[in-house]
Short mmCIF file of C-alpha atoms and ligand atoms in Angstrom, two decimals:
data_model
loop_
_atom_site.label_atom_id
_atom_site.label_comp_id
_atom_site.label_asym_id
_atom_site.label_seq_id
_atom_site.Cartn_x
_atom_site.Cartn_y
_atom_site.Cartn_z
CA MET A 1 -109.34 45.12 199.09
CA SER A 2 -111.11 44.36 195.36
CA THR A 3 -109.24 41.92 193.03
CA THR A 4 -110.11 43.31 189.98
CA LEU A 5 -107.11 44.82 188.38
CA PRO A 6 -106.98 47.47 185.40
CA ALA A 7 -106.68 46.09 181.73
CA PRO A 8 -103.53 45.38 180.51
CA PRO A 9 -102.36 48.61 178.79
CA VAL A 10 -102.15 49.29 175.27
CA SER A 11 -98.72 49.04 173.32
CA PRO A 12 -97.54 52.16 171.24
CA THR A 13 -99.09 51.97 168.12
CA GLY A 14 -98.37 50.62 164.62
CA GLU A 15 -95.16 50.34 163.05
CA LEU A 16 -93.12 52.77 161.35
CA ARG A 17 -93.84 52.91 157.80
CA ALA A 18 -91.20 53.74 155.12
CA THR A 19 -92.52 56.76 153.06
CA GLY A 20 -89.66 57.62 151.04
CA THR A 21 -85.88 57.89 151.14
CA LEU A 22 -83.22 60.53 152.07
CA ASP A 23 -80.34 60.52 149.34
CA ILE A 24 -76.66 61.18 151.07
CA LYS A 25 -73.33 61.26 149.38
CA ASP A 26 -70.35 61.77 151.69
CA SER A 27 -67.97 63.91 150.10
CA ARG A 28 -65.19 61.78 151.61
CA THR A 29 -65.40 59.05 149.43
CA SER A 30 -68.24 59.82 147.03
CA LYS A 31 -70.09 57.22 148.15
CA ALA A 32 -74.13 57.42 147.85
CA TYR A 33 -76.28 56.14 150.60
CA SER A 34 -80.14 55.80 150.60
CA ILE A 35 -81.54 56.43 154.15
CA GLN A 36 -85.47 55.36 154.75
CA ILE A 37 -87.42 58.23 155.89
CA LEU A 38 -90.30 56.47 158.27
CA GLU A 39 -93.51 57.69 159.15
CA GLY A 40 -95.27 56.56 161.97
CA GLY A 41 -98.60 57.81 164.45
CA VAL A 42 -101.37 59.85 163.08
CA GLU A 43 -99.69 63.30 163.42
CA GLY A 44 -97.07 62.58 160.21
CA ASP A 45 -94.27 62.63 162.53
CA THR A 46 -90.68 61.83 160.49
CA ALA A 47 -87.57 60.22 161.23
CA SER A 48 -84.82 57.96 160.09
CA ARG A 49 -83.27 55.54 161.92
CA ALA A 50 -80.04 56.46 163.45
CA MET A 51 -78.25 53.00 163.21
CA ASP A 52 -78.47 53.56 159.51
CA LEU A 53 -75.80 56.48 159.27
CA ARG A 54 -73.40 53.58 160.81
CA GLN A 55 -72.67 52.28 157.26
CA ILE A 56 -71.29 55.42 156.05
CA LYS A 57 -67.43 55.33 156.70
CA THR A 58 -64.52 56.44 155.05
CA ALA A 59 -62.94 52.56 155.60
CA PRO A 60 -64.37 48.91 157.13
CA GLU A 61 -62.58 49.35 160.29
CA GLU A 62 -63.90 52.39 160.65
CA PHE A 63 -66.82 52.56 163.32
CA GLY A 64 -69.52 54.67 161.41
CA LEU A 65 -70.96 58.03 161.24
CA MET A 66 -72.91 58.85 164.49
CA THR A 67 -75.35 61.90 165.41
CA TYR A 68 -74.06 64.01 167.56
CA ASP A 69 -77.21 65.77 169.72
CA PRO A 70 -76.57 66.95 172.89
CA ALA A 71 -79.60 67.11 174.83
CA PHE A 72 -81.66 65.45 172.71
CA MET A 73 -83.07 68.16 170.63
CA ASN A 74 -83.65 66.16 167.38
CA THR A 75 -83.74 62.82 168.35
CA ALA A 76 -86.73 60.77 169.28
CA SER A 77 -85.78 57.51 171.82
CA CYS A 78 -89.08 55.87 171.75
CA LYS A 79 -92.41 55.38 170.17
CA SER A 80 -95.06 56.31 172.42
CA ALA A 81 -99.00 56.45 171.97
CA ILE A 82 -99.35 58.84 175.17
CA THR A 83 -99.16 61.94 174.83
CA PHE A 84 -99.11 64.39 172.09
CA ILE A 85 -97.62 68.12 171.91
CA ASP A 86 -97.35 70.27 169.19
CA GLY A 87 -95.07 73.15 170.63
CA ASP A 88 -95.51 75.41 167.91
CA LYS A 89 -99.33 75.13 167.84
CA GLY A 90 -99.82 75.29 171.54
CA ILE A 91 -101.23 71.76 171.44
CA LEU A 92 -101.10 69.24 174.16
CA ARG A 93 -103.49 66.04 174.17
CA TYR A 94 -103.30 62.99 176.39
CA ARG A 95 -104.49 59.51 174.54
CA GLY A 96 -105.57 62.15 171.75
CA TYR A 97 -107.85 63.96 174.58
CA PRO A 98 -107.06 68.12 174.59
CA ILE A 99 -105.59 68.95 177.71
CA GLU A 100 -108.17 72.05 178.14
CA GLN A 101 -111.19 69.46 177.91
CA LEU A 102 -109.34 66.92 180.38
CA ALA A 103 -108.71 70.00 183.12
CA GLU A 104 -112.58 70.92 182.54
CA LYS A 105 -114.56 67.74 182.47
CA SER A 106 -112.18 64.78 183.82
CA THR A 107 -111.06 63.91 187.47
CA PHE A 108 -107.27 63.14 188.28
CA LEU A 109 -107.91 59.34 188.69
CA GLU A 110 -110.00 59.21 185.28
CA VAL A 111 -107.18 60.93 183.50
CA ALA A 112 -104.51 58.47 185.31
CA TRP A 113 -106.81 55.53 184.04
CA LEU A 114 -106.46 57.32 180.71
CA LEU A 115 -102.71 57.46 180.56
CA ARG A 116 -102.12 54.44 181.95
CA ASN A 117 -104.65 52.12 179.65
CA GLY A 118 -105.23 54.27 176.88
CA GLU A 119 -108.76 54.88 176.84
CA LEU A 120 -111.28 56.66 179.09
CA PRO A 121 -112.63 53.78 181.37
CA ALA A 122 -116.19 52.19 181.92
CA GLN A 123 -118.06 53.20 184.95
CA SER A 124 -117.26 49.53 186.43
CA GLU A 125 -113.76 49.78 185.53
CA TYR A 126 -113.13 53.56 187.29
CA ASP A 127 -114.91 52.03 190.20
CA SER A 128 -112.56 49.71 191.04
CA TRP A 129 -109.49 51.83 189.96
CA VAL A 130 -110.49 54.11 192.37
CA HIS A 131 -111.33 51.63 195.47
CA ASP A 132 -107.75 50.09 194.21
CA ILE A 133 -105.86 53.16 194.29
CA THR A 134 -108.05 54.26 197.78
CA TYR A 135 -106.85 50.62 199.29
CA HIS A 136 -103.17 50.93 198.91
CA THR A 137 -102.54 54.48 200.36
CA TYR A 138 -101.26 53.09 203.79
CA VAL A 139 -97.62 52.81 204.10
CA HIS A 140 -95.49 50.35 206.11
CA GLU A 141 -94.91 52.00 209.76
CA ASN A 142 -91.05 51.75 208.92
CA ILE A 143 -91.77 54.61 206.72
CA LYS A 144 -92.47 56.80 209.32
CA THR A 145 -89.33 55.95 211.10
CA PHE A 146 -87.27 56.27 208.37
CA LEU A 147 -88.63 59.69 207.47
CA GLN A 148 -87.87 60.58 210.94
CA GLY A 149 -84.34 60.15 210.47
CA PHE A 150 -84.18 63.28 208.04
CA ARG A 151 -83.16 66.65 209.41
CA TYR A 152 -86.07 69.24 210.57
CA ASP A 153 -85.08 71.49 207.95
CA ALA A 154 -84.54 68.56 204.88
CA HIS A 155 -85.95 69.42 201.72
CA PRO A 156 -88.88 67.41 201.10
CA MET A 157 -87.99 66.81 197.35
CA SER A 158 -84.78 64.98 198.59
CA MET A 159 -87.28 63.28 201.53
CA LEU A 160 -89.51 61.95 198.79
CA CYS A 161 -87.01 60.79 196.35
CA SER A 162 -85.07 58.52 199.14
CA THR A 163 -88.48 57.21 200.39
CA VAL A 164 -89.95 56.51 196.97
CA ALA A 165 -86.64 54.40 196.57
CA ALA A 166 -86.97 53.12 199.90
CA LEU A 167 -90.26 51.34 198.64
CA SER A 168 -88.51 48.90 196.30
CA SER A 169 -86.99 47.13 199.47
CA PHE A 170 -90.80 47.05 201.47
CA TYR A 171 -91.77 45.22 198.03
CA PRO A 172 -89.20 43.13 196.55
CA GLU A 173 -91.81 41.67 194.39
CA ALA A 174 -91.73 44.20 192.42
CA LYS A 175 -88.57 43.37 190.62
CA ASN A 176 -90.16 40.51 188.58
CA ILE A 177 -91.21 43.51 185.92
CA HIS A 178 -92.04 40.44 183.25
CA ASP A 179 -94.92 39.40 185.70
CA PRO A 180 -98.32 41.66 184.47
CA VAL A 181 -99.73 41.16 187.70
CA GLU A 182 -96.49 42.44 189.37
CA ARG A 183 -96.53 45.36 187.65
CA ASN A 184 -100.13 46.24 187.97
CA ILE A 185 -99.72 46.49 191.70
CA SER A 186 -96.72 48.28 191.74
CA ILE A 187 -98.58 51.22 189.55
CA ILE A 188 -101.44 50.84 192.05
CA ARG A 189 -99.12 50.96 194.81
CA LEU A 190 -96.95 53.69 193.60
CA LEU A 191 -100.25 55.95 192.95
CA ALA A 192 -101.77 55.39 196.17
CA LYS A 193 -98.93 55.94 198.26
CA LEU A 194 -97.29 59.15 196.17
CA PRO A 195 -99.93 61.43 198.10
CA THR A 196 -99.16 59.71 201.22
CA LEU A 197 -95.60 60.02 200.92
CA ALA A 198 -95.60 63.64 200.37
CA ALA A 199 -97.91 64.52 202.89
CA PHE A 200 -95.31 62.61 205.88
CA CYS A 201 -92.65 64.88 204.06
CA TYR A 202 -94.64 67.99 204.73
CA ARG A 203 -95.63 66.87 208.21
CA HIS A 204 -91.82 65.92 209.04
CA ILE A 205 -90.84 69.44 207.82
CA LYS A 206 -93.61 71.21 209.83
CA GLY A 207 -92.64 68.83 213.30
CA LEU A 208 -96.38 67.79 213.01
CA PRO A 209 -97.49 64.50 213.52
CA PHE A 210 -98.45 61.94 210.55
CA ILE A 211 -102.06 61.80 209.95
CA TYR A 212 -103.26 58.57 208.31
CA PRO A 213 -104.99 58.24 205.09
CA ASP A 214 -108.79 58.36 205.19
CA ASN A 215 -110.32 55.99 203.00
CA ASP A 216 -113.79 57.85 202.66
CA LEU A 217 -112.03 60.93 200.92
CA SER A 218 -111.58 61.38 197.39
CA TYR A 219 -107.87 61.38 196.25
CA VAL A 220 -107.12 65.25 196.54
CA GLU A 221 -109.19 65.31 199.70
CA ASN A 222 -107.44 62.82 201.31
CA PHE A 223 -103.72 64.45 200.57
CA LEU A 224 -105.20 67.69 201.87
CA SER A 225 -106.39 66.08 204.90
CA MET A 226 -103.27 64.42 205.53
CA VAL A 227 -101.23 67.45 204.88
CA ALA A 228 -103.46 69.97 206.82
CA ARG A 229 -105.87 67.92 209.73
CA MET A 230 -105.30 68.66 213.18
CA SER A 231 -107.53 67.58 216.09
CA GLU A 232 -110.86 67.68 214.13
CA PRO A 233 -112.34 64.08 213.85
CA LYS A 234 -112.91 64.46 209.87
CA TYR A 235 -111.04 66.65 207.91
CA GLU A 236 -113.71 68.77 205.13
CA ALA A 237 -111.47 70.45 202.46
CA ASN A 238 -112.21 73.72 200.88
CA PRO A 239 -113.62 72.74 197.93
CA VAL A 240 -111.66 75.88 195.58
CA PHE A 241 -108.39 74.01 196.95
CA VAL A 242 -110.11 70.46 195.62
CA LYS A 243 -110.90 71.68 192.26
CA ALA A 244 -107.53 73.62 191.53
CA LEU A 245 -105.46 70.54 193.00
CA GLU A 246 -107.27 68.19 190.69
CA ILE A 247 -106.95 70.73 187.76
CA LEU A 248 -102.98 71.37 189.01
CA PHE A 249 -102.52 67.34 188.93
CA ILE A 250 -104.22 66.67 185.85
CA LEU A 251 -102.23 69.39 183.89
CA HIS A 252 -99.05 67.97 185.43
CA ALA A 253 -99.91 64.23 184.92
CA ASP A 254 -97.63 63.53 181.72
CA HIS A 255 -95.49 65.94 179.13
CA GLU A 256 -93.95 62.89 176.98
CA GLN A 257 -90.22 62.67 177.10
CA ASN A 258 -89.11 65.36 179.49
CA CYS A 259 -86.19 65.34 181.47
CA SER A 260 -87.53 63.22 184.58
CA THR A 261 -89.40 60.93 181.98
CA SER A 262 -86.42 60.29 179.81
CA ALA A 263 -84.76 59.81 183.65
CA VAL A 264 -87.32 57.26 184.42
CA ARG A 265 -87.22 55.05 180.87
CA SER A 266 -83.44 55.36 181.45
CA VAL A 267 -83.10 53.71 184.52
CA GLY A 268 -86.11 51.29 183.93
CA SER A 269 -84.49 50.27 180.78
CA SER A 270 -82.04 48.49 182.69
CA HIS A 271 -84.96 46.44 183.93
CA VAL A 272 -84.85 47.70 187.76
CA ASP A 273 -88.20 47.98 189.73
CA PRO A 274 -90.89 50.73 189.26
CA TYR A 275 -89.90 51.86 192.46
CA SER A 276 -85.96 53.06 191.71
CA ALA A 277 -86.82 53.73 188.15
CA VAL A 278 -89.96 56.29 189.47
CA ALA A 279 -87.04 57.61 192.12
CA ALA A 280 -85.18 58.56 189.03
CA GLY A 281 -87.73 60.70 187.99
CA VAL A 282 -88.07 62.28 191.18
CA ALA A 283 -84.85 63.67 191.36
CA ALA A 284 -84.82 64.73 187.82
CA LEU A 285 -87.74 66.63 188.74
CA TYR A 286 -86.11 68.08 191.62
CA GLY A 287 -83.81 70.39 189.39
CA PRO A 288 -84.85 74.05 188.93
CA LEU A 289 -85.08 74.11 185.09
CA HIS A 290 -87.44 71.45 185.35
CA GLY A 291 -90.13 70.88 188.28
CA GLY A 292 -88.09 73.11 190.71
CA ALA A 293 -89.36 76.10 188.29
CA ASN A 294 -92.24 76.63 190.28
CA GLU A 295 -90.67 76.99 193.80
CA GLN A 296 -88.10 79.03 191.80
CA VAL A 297 -90.95 81.41 190.42
CA LEU A 298 -91.75 82.26 194.05
CA ARG A 299 -88.25 83.00 195.38
CA MET A 300 -87.77 85.28 192.49
CA LEU A 301 -90.94 87.18 193.02
CA ARG A 302 -89.62 87.52 196.81
CA ARG A 303 -86.38 88.53 196.00
CA ILE A 304 -87.47 91.18 193.53
CA GLU A 305 -89.74 92.18 196.30
CA THR A 306 -91.29 95.57 195.03
CA LYS A 307 -92.25 96.82 191.50
CA ASP A 308 -89.67 99.66 191.50
CA ASN A 309 -86.95 96.44 191.37
CA ILE A 310 -88.73 94.92 188.48
CA PRO A 311 -86.93 96.79 185.28
CA ASP A 312 -83.44 96.44 186.94
CA PHE A 313 -84.39 92.83 187.35
CA ILE A 314 -85.41 92.46 183.70
CA LYS A 315 -82.45 94.19 182.92
CA GLY A 316 -80.21 91.42 184.61
CA VAL A 317 -82.19 88.85 182.66
CA LYS A 318 -81.40 90.68 179.35
CA ASP A 319 -77.77 90.83 180.29
CA GLY A 320 -77.88 87.06 181.04
CA ASN A 321 -77.56 87.72 184.66
CA GLU A 322 -80.65 86.05 185.28
CA ARG A 323 -83.41 83.90 184.36
CA LEU A 324 -86.79 85.09 184.31
CA MET A 325 -88.35 81.87 186.35
CA GLY A 326 -91.34 80.25 184.66
CA PHE A 327 -91.30 81.53 181.47
CA GLY A 328 -89.73 79.50 178.23
CA HIS A 329 -89.87 76.14 177.51
CA ARG A 330 -87.69 73.47 175.38
CA VAL A 331 -91.11 72.68 173.12
CA TYR A 332 -93.50 75.31 173.32
CA LYS A 333 -92.18 78.12 171.14
CA ASN A 334 -96.05 79.26 171.73
CA TYR A 335 -98.26 79.56 174.50
CA ASP A 336 -97.63 76.47 177.21
CA PRO A 337 -101.69 75.15 177.10
CA ARG A 338 -101.59 73.84 180.70
CA ALA A 339 -100.64 77.34 181.46
CA ALA A 340 -104.06 79.00 179.84
CA VAL A 341 -106.20 76.56 181.93
CA MET A 342 -103.75 77.14 185.09
CA ARG A 343 -103.85 80.88 184.70
CA LYS A 344 -107.69 80.66 184.85
CA SER A 345 -107.57 78.29 187.79
CA CYS A 346 -105.29 80.69 189.38
CA HIS A 347 -107.40 83.66 189.30
CA GLU A 348 -110.32 81.63 190.68
CA VAL A 349 -108.20 80.58 193.84
CA LEU A 350 -107.04 83.99 194.58
CA ASP A 351 -110.32 85.72 193.72
CA ALA A 352 -112.22 82.97 196.14
CA LEU A 353 -109.50 83.62 198.60
CA ASN A 354 -109.86 87.58 198.41
CA LYS A 355 -105.70 87.41 197.26
CA ARG A 356 -105.70 89.10 194.81
CA GLU A 357 -103.99 92.18 195.94
CA LEU A 358 -101.02 90.91 197.85
CA PRO A 359 -97.77 92.14 196.96
CA PRO A 360 -96.36 89.04 195.46
CA LEU A 361 -99.08 88.92 193.31
CA GLN A 362 -99.00 92.02 191.56
CA LEU A 363 -95.72 91.66 190.87
CA HIS A 364 -96.17 88.20 189.23
CA GLY A 365 -99.21 90.18 187.09
CA GLU A 366 -96.43 93.17 186.08
CA LEU A 367 -93.78 90.46 185.10
CA GLU A 368 -96.33 88.56 183.20
CA ARG A 369 -97.21 92.03 181.19
CA ILE A 370 -93.73 93.00 180.89
CA ALA A 371 -92.35 89.72 179.17
CA LEU A 372 -95.29 89.41 176.85
CA GLU A 373 -94.69 92.58 175.53
CA ASP A 374 -90.90 92.86 175.54
CA GLU A 375 -88.89 92.46 172.39
CA TYR A 376 -86.09 90.45 174.19
CA PHE A 377 -89.15 87.49 175.68
CA VAL A 378 -91.49 87.94 172.39
CA GLU A 379 -88.13 87.40 170.11
CA ARG A 380 -87.24 84.39 171.51
CA LYS A 381 -90.87 83.35 172.00
CA LEU A 382 -90.42 83.04 175.70
CA TYR A 383 -94.11 82.56 176.76
CA PRO A 384 -95.14 82.25 180.66
CA ASN A 385 -94.87 78.11 181.33
CA VAL A 386 -97.21 76.00 183.46
CA ASP A 387 -94.85 76.97 186.49
CA PHE A 388 -95.31 80.49 186.15
CA TYR A 389 -98.79 80.27 187.68
CA SER A 390 -98.78 76.75 189.66
CA GLY A 391 -96.63 78.34 192.30
CA LEU A 392 -99.30 80.99 192.62
CA ILE A 393 -101.74 78.76 193.26
CA LEU A 394 -100.13 76.85 195.85
CA GLU A 395 -98.97 79.53 197.72
CA ALA A 396 -102.58 80.94 198.06
CA ILE A 397 -103.44 77.11 199.44
CA GLY A 398 -100.69 77.98 201.80
CA PHE A 399 -97.99 74.96 200.60
CA PRO A 400 -94.18 76.18 201.61
CA THR A 401 -92.54 76.81 198.47
CA THR A 402 -90.42 73.42 199.24
CA MET A 403 -93.95 71.56 198.87
CA PHE A 404 -94.40 72.75 195.42
CA THR A 405 -92.06 70.46 193.07
CA VAL A 406 -93.40 67.43 195.15
CA LEU A 407 -97.07 68.15 194.42
CA PHE A 408 -95.58 68.04 190.62
CA ALA A 409 -94.09 64.62 191.61
CA VAL A 410 -97.44 63.35 192.67
CA ALA A 411 -99.22 64.04 189.77
CA ARG A 412 -96.48 63.15 187.43
CA THR A 413 -96.08 59.58 189.06
CA VAL A 414 -99.05 58.64 186.95
CA GLY A 415 -96.88 59.89 183.48
CA TRP A 416 -94.06 58.26 184.89
CA VAL A 417 -95.66 54.70 185.35
CA ALA A 418 -97.21 54.83 181.98
CA GLN A 419 -94.40 55.84 180.35
CA TRP A 420 -92.38 53.02 182.02
CA ILE A 421 -95.03 50.35 181.67
CA GLU A 422 -94.88 51.19 177.59
CA MET A 423 -91.46 50.60 177.62
CA ILE A 424 -91.19 47.65 179.05
CA GLU A 425 -93.98 46.40 176.72
CA ASP A 426 -92.06 47.66 173.77
CA PRO A 427 -90.17 44.73 172.07
CA SER A 428 -87.76 47.44 170.53
CA GLN A 429 -86.77 49.01 173.55
CA ARG A 430 -83.23 47.50 175.05
CA ILE A 431 -80.93 49.24 178.21
CA GLY A 432 -80.75 52.74 177.18
CA ARG A 433 -76.97 53.23 176.26
CA PRO A 434 -76.23 56.94 174.06
CA ARG A 435 -72.78 57.38 172.23
CA GLN A 436 -70.12 59.85 173.00
CA LEU A 437 -67.80 61.82 171.06
CA TYR A 438 -64.49 60.89 172.48
CA MET A 439 -62.45 64.36 172.88
CA GLY A 440 -59.60 63.14 175.36
CA PRO A 441 -56.22 62.11 174.83
CA ALA A 442 -55.02 59.57 172.65
CA GLN A 443 -53.06 56.54 173.89
CA ARG A 444 -50.35 57.39 176.31
CA ALA A 445 -47.69 56.14 178.45
CA PHE A 446 -48.60 56.04 182.40
CA VAL A 447 -45.55 58.26 183.93
CA PRO A 448 -44.94 57.52 187.62
CA ILE A 449 -45.77 59.99 190.17
CA ASP A 450 -41.81 61.17 190.80
CA GLN A 451 -41.42 61.92 187.24
CA ARG A 452 -44.63 63.85 186.69
CA LYS A 453 -43.99 67.63 186.46
N1 LIG B 501 -85.75 83.79 181.08
C1 LIG B 501 -84.74 84.30 180.59
N2 LIG B 501 -83.95 84.11 179.26
C2 LIG B 501 -84.46 82.86 178.74
C3 LIG B 501 -85.35 81.84 179.65
C4 LIG B 501 -85.98 82.37 180.79
N3 LIG B 501 -86.46 81.64 181.49
N4 LIG B 501 -85.30 80.87 178.78
C5 LIG B 501 -84.79 80.97 177.75
N5 LIG B 501 -84.43 82.04 177.76
C6 LIG B 501 -83.18 82.86 176.50
C7 LIG B 501 -82.39 81.93 176.61
O1 LIG B 501 -81.30 82.83 177.55
C8 LIG B 501 -81.70 81.82 175.21
O2 LIG B 501 -81.37 83.44 175.06
P1 LIG B 501 -80.11 83.23 173.30
O3 LIG B 501 -80.62 82.80 172.28
O4 LIG B 501 -80.20 84.84 173.64
O5 LIG B 501 -79.13 82.63 174.32
C9 LIG B 501 -83.28 81.50 174.50
O6 LIG B 501 -83.91 82.29 175.54
C10 LIG B 501 -83.13 80.20 173.95
O7 LIG B 501 -83.28 79.33 175.42
P2 LIG B 501 -82.64 77.87 175.82
O8 LIG B 501 -81.89 78.25 177.25
O9 LIG B 501 -82.14 77.75 174.23
O10 LIG B 501 -83.98 77.12 175.79
P3 LIG B 501 -84.13 75.82 176.34
O11 LIG B 501 -85.05 75.19 175.39
O12 LIG B 501 -82.93 75.31 176.17
O13 LIG B 501 -84.59 75.93 177.56
C11 LIG B 501 -86.12 75.91 179.73
C12 LIG B 501 -85.71 75.68 178.07
C13 LIG B 501 -84.94 75.45 180.85
C14 LIG B 501 -87.51 75.97 180.28
C15 LIG B 501 -85.59 77.72 179.54
O14 LIG B 501 -86.76 78.19 179.18
C16 LIG B 501 -85.75 78.25 181.14
O15 LIG B 501 -84.69 78.06 181.97
N6 LIG B 501 -86.75 78.48 181.76
C17 LIG B 501 -86.77 78.86 183.04
C18 LIG B 501 -86.94 77.66 183.83
C19 LIG B 501 -88.40 77.10 183.98
O16 LIG B 501 -89.28 77.99 184.11
N7 LIG B 501 -88.64 75.89 183.74
C20 LIG B 501 -89.51 75.16 183.65
C21 LIG B 501 -90.01 74.87 182.46
S1 LIG B 501 -91.68 73.91 182.55
C22 LIG B 501 -91.67 72.33 183.27
O17 LIG B 501 -90.35 71.57 183.34
C23 LIG B 501 -92.93 72.04 183.82
#
């Protein structure tokens, strides 16, 4: 095992600078307040500290003003130097590098280093990073027993979530999150073992024997080997699949403060070990409005069944009875830049496999055409997102739909650990604890059961 550990990660860039003031007059008291406008980062994001509003009150004993922001539509919960998104312009960059360039020129593990450390690796750094991740792919034998306890029809995301959480019991020293050496080894273990756990989940639902990692293979090839190898002594992956998965993993590696990343940061803010925090990310990703959407796209296509049923389905969407899965995004109100790359990759895979003419793929193309032209979708800026295409690629490769989100989780683990360590090293972070607006009854006296109506 190599003893070379990656360089310590970069901390979030710079401090927020005061660049102006926001003058507020409280109509209840006629008092005026001056709240600083802060600017940070190279993209000129501006914000004010929510805590500054607390001074605005009508009486000294009052709690003070809060902001009300369900679903965090306009609240920054951290400073981050990892991923930049401009949803209106359709821009996504990892550490400043455009996603399109990384998808074309980089490998997944190179991107993993970049996200975690802030810079592209030098050759020697990359070699030892790949070596370390390759040599931590094996899991404790008891994990197999643990997985065998699941029913044959268990959803692989439930299995993955529980197994990632269980890793914390195999590495109890991971709870020393203030020790940089422990943090590093936990990160390497998570990146190394996620493909093994994902492949084991697949083999379990298929009733196939578990295949151990092959350390001669690349990250993606080894994953495919653990998924698909049967009696052959050496697995040779289809290069078209390897390239498509490499791109899919890069595109899914991070997406700043999305639902699952916020879950990892929130759970991690309690200073629990990173395995438990990442398990929270897996749970959040499972939801159909997040990572579960690629699975839902395929289910939707199967449900629509034929082209003739599309108008009825679209009517159902417009009437609010259906959602067009794989369309729309909280931050992209323009084309999702990952979807453009994924669309190209999707067509390459389908061409290589001669699968362009299959019925679900024709439905897919027709829905894409309608949604891009129809006023309902155009007006609401509902463009295809990354999940609209990723499901098709995975279906063409031969993964069952229940595995789609599992592959997303393997890739997103990179972003989760990069965001987790950035949070742990940021002195301004404390345990996450949102406020609420209490809407329940005021104080009232307890009523004994025999006197209740
Ligand atoms: N199909 C039909 N209508 C939609 C869709 C959709 N997929 N998405 C949004 N809308 C409509 C809403 O009904 C709403 O219409 P209204 O103004 O008439 O009420 C309007 O567009 C705005 O939608 P919101 O729900 O406010 O958008 P929000 O930002 O909250 O939701 C989300 C984003 C959850 C991604 C949503 O677009 C959706 O459910 N999409 C389908 C699921 C999906 O593909 N998720 C994957 C996201 S990418 C990822 O996680 C990797």
